[in-house]
PDB file of C-alpha atoms in Angstrom:
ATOM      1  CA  UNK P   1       0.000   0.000   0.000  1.00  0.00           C
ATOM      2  CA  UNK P   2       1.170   3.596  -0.675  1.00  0.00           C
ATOM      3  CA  UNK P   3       3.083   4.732   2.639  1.00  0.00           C
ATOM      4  CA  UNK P   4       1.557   8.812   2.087  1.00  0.00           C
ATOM      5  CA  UNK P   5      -2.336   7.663   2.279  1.00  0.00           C
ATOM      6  CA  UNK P   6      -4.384   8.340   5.059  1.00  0.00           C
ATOM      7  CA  UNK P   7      -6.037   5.998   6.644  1.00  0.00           C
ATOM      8  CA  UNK P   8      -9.267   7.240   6.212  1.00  0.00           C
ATOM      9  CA  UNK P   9      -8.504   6.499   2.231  1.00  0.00           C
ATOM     10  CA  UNK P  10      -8.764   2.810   3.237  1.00  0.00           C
ATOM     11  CA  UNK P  11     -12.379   3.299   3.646  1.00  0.00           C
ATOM     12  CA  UNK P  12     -14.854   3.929   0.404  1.00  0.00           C
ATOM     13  CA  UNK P  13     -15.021   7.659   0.595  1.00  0.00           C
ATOM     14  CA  UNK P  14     -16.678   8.697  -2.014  1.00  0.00           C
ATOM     15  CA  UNK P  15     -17.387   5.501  -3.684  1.00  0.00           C
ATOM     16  CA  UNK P  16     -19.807   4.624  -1.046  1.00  0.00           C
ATOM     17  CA  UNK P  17     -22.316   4.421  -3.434  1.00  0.00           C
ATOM     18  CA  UNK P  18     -21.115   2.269  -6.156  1.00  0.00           C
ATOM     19  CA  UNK P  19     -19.184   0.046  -4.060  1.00  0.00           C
ATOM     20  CA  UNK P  20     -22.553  -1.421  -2.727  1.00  0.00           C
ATOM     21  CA  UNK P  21     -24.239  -1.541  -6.056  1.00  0.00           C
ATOM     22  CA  UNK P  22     -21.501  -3.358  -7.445  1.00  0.00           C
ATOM     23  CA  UNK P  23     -20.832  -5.601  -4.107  1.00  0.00           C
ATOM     24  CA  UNK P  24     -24.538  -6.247  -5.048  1.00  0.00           C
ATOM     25  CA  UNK P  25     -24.321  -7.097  -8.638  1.00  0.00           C
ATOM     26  CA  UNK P  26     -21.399  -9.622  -7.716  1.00  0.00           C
ATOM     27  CA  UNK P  27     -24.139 -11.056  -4.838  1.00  0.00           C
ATOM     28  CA  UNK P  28     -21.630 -10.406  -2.235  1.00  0.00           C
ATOM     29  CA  UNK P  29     -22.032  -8.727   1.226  1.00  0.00           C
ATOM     30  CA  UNK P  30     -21.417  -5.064   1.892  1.00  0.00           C
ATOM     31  CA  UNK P  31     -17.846  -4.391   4.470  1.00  0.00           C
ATOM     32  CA  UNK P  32     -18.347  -1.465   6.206  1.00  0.00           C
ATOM     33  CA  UNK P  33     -15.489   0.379   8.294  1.00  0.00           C
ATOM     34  CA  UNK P  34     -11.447   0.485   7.577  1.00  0.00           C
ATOM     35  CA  UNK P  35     -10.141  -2.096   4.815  1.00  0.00           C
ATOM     36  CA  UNK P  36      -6.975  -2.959   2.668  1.00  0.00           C
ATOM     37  CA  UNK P  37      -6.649  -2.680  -1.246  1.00  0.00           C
ATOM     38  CA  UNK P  38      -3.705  -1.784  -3.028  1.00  0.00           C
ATOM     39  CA  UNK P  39      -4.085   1.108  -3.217  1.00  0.00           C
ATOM     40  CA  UNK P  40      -1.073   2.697  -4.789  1.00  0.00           C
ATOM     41  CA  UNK P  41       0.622  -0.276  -5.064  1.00  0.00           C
ATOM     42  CA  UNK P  42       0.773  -3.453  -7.218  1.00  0.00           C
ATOM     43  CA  UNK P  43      -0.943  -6.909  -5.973  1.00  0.00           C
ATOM     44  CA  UNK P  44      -0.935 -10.359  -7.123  1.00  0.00           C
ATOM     45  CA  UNK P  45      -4.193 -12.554  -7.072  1.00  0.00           C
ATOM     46  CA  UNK P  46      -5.497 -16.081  -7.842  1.00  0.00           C
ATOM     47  CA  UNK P  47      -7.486 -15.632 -10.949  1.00  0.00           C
ATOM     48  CA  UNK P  48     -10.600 -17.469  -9.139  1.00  0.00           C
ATOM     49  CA  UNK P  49      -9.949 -14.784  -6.028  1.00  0.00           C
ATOM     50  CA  UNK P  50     -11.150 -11.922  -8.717  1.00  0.00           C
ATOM     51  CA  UNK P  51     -14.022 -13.917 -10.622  1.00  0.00           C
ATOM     52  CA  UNK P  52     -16.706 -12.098  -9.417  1.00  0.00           C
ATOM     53  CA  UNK P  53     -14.845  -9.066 -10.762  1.00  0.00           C
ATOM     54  CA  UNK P  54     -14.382 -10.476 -14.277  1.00  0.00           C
ATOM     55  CA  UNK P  55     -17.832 -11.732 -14.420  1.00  0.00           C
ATOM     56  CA  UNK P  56     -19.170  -8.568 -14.044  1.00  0.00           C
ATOM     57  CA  UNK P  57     -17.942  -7.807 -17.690  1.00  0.00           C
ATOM     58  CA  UNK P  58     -16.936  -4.078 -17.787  1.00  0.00           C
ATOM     59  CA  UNK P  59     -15.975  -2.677 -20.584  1.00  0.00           C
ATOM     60  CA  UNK P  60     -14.221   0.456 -21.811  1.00  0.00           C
ATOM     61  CA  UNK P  61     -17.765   2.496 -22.310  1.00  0.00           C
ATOM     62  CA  UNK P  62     -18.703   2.011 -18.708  1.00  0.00           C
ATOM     63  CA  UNK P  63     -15.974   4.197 -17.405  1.00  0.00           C
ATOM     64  CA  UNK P  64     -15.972   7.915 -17.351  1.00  0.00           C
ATOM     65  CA  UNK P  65     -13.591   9.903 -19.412  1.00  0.00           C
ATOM     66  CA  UNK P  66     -10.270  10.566 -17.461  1.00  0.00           C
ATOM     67  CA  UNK P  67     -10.145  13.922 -16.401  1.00  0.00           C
ATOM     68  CA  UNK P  68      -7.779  13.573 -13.169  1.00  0.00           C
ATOM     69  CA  UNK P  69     -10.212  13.057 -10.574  1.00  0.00           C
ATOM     70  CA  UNK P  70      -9.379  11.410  -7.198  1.00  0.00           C
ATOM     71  CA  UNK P  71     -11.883   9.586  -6.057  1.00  0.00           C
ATOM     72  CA  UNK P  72     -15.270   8.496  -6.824  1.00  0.00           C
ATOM     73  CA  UNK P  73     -15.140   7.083 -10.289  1.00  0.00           C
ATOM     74  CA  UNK P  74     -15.799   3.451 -11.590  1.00  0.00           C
ATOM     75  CA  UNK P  75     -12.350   2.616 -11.537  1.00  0.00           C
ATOM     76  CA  UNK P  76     -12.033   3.957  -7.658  1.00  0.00           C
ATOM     77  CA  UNK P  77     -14.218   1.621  -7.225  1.00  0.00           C
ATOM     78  CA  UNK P  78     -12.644  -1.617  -8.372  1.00  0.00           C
ATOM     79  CA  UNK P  79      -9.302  -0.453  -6.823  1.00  0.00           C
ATOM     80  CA  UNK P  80     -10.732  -0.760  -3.751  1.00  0.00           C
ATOM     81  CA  UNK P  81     -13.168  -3.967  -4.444  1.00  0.00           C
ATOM     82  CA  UNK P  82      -8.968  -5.376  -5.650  1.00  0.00           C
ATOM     83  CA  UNK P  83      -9.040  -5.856  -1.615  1.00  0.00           C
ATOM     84  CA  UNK P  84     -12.518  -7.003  -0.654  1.00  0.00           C
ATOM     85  CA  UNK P  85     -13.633  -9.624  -2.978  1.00  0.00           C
ATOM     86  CA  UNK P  86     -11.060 -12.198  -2.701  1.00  0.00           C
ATOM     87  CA  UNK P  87     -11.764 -12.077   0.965  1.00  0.00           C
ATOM     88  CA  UNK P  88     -15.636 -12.037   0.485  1.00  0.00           C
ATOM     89  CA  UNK P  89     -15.075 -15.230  -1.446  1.00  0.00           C
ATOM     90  CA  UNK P  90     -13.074 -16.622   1.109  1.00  0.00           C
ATOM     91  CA  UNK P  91      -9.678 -16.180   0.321  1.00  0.00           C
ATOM     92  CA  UNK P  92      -7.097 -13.991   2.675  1.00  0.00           C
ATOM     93  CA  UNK P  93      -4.934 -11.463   1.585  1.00  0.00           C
ATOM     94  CA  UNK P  94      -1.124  -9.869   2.870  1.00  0.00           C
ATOM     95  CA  UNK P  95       0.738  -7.279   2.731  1.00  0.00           C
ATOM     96  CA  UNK P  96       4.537  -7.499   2.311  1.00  0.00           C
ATOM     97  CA  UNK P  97       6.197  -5.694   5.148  1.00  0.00           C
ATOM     98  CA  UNK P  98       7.836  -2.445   4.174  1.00  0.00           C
ATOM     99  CA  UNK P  99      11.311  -2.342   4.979  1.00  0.00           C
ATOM    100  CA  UNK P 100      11.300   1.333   4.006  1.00  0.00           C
ATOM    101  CA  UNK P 101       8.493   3.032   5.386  1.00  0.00           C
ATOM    102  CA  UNK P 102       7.973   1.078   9.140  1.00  0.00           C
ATOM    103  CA  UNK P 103       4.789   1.076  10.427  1.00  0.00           C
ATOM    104  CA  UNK P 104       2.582  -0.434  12.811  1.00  0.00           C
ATOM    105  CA  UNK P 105      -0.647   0.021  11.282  1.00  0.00           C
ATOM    106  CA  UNK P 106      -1.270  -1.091   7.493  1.00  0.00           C
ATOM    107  CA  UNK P 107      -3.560   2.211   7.156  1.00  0.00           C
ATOM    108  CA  UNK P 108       0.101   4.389   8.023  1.00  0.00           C
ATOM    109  CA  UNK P 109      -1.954   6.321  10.761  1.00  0.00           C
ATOM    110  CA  UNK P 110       1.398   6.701  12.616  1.00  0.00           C
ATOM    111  CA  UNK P 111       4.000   7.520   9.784  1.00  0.00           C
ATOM    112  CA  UNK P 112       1.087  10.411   8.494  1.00  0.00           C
ATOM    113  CA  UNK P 113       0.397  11.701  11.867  1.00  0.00           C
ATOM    114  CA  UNK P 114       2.491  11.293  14.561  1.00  0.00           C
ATOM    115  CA  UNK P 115       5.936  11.978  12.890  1.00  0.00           C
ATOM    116  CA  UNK P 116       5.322  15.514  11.700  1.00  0.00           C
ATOM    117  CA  UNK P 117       7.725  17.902  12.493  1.00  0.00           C
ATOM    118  CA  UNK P 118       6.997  21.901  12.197  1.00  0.00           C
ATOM    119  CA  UNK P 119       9.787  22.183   9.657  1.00  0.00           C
ATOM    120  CA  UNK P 120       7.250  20.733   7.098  1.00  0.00           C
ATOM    121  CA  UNK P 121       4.999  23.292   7.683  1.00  0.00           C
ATOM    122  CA  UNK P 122       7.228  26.956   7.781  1.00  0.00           C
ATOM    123  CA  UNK P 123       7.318  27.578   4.228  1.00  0.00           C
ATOM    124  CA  UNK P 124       3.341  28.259   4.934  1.00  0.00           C
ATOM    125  CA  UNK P 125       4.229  29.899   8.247  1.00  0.00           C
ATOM    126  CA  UNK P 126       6.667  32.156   6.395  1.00  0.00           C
ATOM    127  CA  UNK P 127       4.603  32.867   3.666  1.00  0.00           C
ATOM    128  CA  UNK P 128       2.241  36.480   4.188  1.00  0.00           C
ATOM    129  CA  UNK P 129      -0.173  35.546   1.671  1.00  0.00           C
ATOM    130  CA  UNK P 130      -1.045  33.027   3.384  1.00  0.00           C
ATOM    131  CA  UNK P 131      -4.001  34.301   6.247  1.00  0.00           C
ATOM    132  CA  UNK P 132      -4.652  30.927   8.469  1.00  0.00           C
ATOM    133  CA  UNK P 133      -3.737  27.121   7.585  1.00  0.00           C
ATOM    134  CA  UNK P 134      -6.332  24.638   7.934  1.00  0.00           C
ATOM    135  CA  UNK P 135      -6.154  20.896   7.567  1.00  0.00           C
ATOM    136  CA  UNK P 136      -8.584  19.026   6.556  1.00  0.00           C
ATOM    137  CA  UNK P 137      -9.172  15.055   7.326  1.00  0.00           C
ATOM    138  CA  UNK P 138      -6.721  14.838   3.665  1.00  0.00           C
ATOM    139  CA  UNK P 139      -3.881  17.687   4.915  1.00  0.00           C
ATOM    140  CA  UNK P 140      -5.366  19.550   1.747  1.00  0.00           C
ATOM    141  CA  UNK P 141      -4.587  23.387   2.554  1.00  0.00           C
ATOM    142  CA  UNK P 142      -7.330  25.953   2.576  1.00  0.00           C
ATOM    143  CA  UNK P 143      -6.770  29.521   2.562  1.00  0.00           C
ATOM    144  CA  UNK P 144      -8.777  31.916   3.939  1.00  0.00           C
ATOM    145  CA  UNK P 145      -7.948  34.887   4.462  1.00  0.00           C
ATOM    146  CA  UNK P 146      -9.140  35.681   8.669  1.00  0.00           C
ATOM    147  CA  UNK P 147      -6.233  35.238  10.281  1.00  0.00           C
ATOM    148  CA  UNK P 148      -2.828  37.550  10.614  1.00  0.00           C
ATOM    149  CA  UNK P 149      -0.694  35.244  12.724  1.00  0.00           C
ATOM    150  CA  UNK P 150       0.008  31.771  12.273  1.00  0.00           C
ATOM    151  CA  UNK P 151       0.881  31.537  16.492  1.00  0.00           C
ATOM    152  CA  UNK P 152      -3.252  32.536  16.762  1.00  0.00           C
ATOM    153  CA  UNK P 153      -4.233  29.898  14.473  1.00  0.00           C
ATOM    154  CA  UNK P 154      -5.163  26.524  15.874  1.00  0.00           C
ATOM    155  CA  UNK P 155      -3.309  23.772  13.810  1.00  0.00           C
ATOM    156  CA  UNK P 156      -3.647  20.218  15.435  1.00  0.00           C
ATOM    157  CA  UNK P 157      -1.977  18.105  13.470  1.00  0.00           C
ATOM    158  CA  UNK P 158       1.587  20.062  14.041  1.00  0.00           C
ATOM    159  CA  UNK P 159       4.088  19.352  16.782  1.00  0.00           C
ATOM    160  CA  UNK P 160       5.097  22.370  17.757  1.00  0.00           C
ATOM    161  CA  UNK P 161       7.388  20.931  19.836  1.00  0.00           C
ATOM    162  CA  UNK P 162       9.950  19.216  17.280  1.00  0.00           C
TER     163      UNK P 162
END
């Protein structure tokens, strides 16, 4: 799995929708929650672990025209049902250990969030056209412009201690 995803992207986000319908299409049960897919990553699998996959017989037509979006499409979709039908139909999966980027949970919750130092974050600090600094659930950076000092704004996901 990609070391630099959240671990709320191991959840369907905004393929909540189609997940199910497809899930349903393939007559297997719904998972709910946190769950692993490779995302970012390559996988192997048995041929008879993605059957239900096959079967459904997509074709080219039945994707939307790739226009760089980052979640929600058809093809979101199946990367993340890469993860959950083999083990709806009974087969496990694993994920090679990554000598690289250590981590005790396969969703990288500590390597994303408990490793930051503010160093990562000054160039923002620095920067006056930038009013307040506000992270969303993804780290994507908002600007708005209601705030002169950084040291006023409240920014929990930096240590201000390292």
């Amino acid at each position: 799995m990609f070391h630099l995803l959240p671990s709320v992207a191991f959840t369907w986000l905004a393929n909540r929708l189609q997940g199910p319908q497809l899930l349903d299409k393939m007559k297997l049960p719904m998972i709910d929650g946190y769950f692993n897919f490779p995302a970012g990553s390559m996988f192997w699998a048995k041929t008879a672990a993605m059957l239900p996959l096959f079967n459904l017989n997509l074709e080219y037509k039945d994707f939307p025209e790739e226009r760089g979006q980052a979640d929600g499409t058809l093809a979101h979709v199946i990367e993340r049902l890469l993860g959950i039908v083999p083990l709806q139909c009974g087969y496990k999966s694993i994920i090679i250990k990554d000598l690289v980027h250590l981590s005790w949970s396969t969703y990288r919750f500590d390597e994303l969030y408990l490793n930051r130092a503010v160093d990562l974050y000054k160039p923002m600090f620095d920067n006056e056209e930038i009013k307040i600094i506000d992270f969303d659930i993804f780290d994507t950076l908002l600007v708005r412009p209601s705030c002169r000092s950084y040291s006023k704004c409240f920014l929990p996901m930096v240590n201000r201690t390292s």
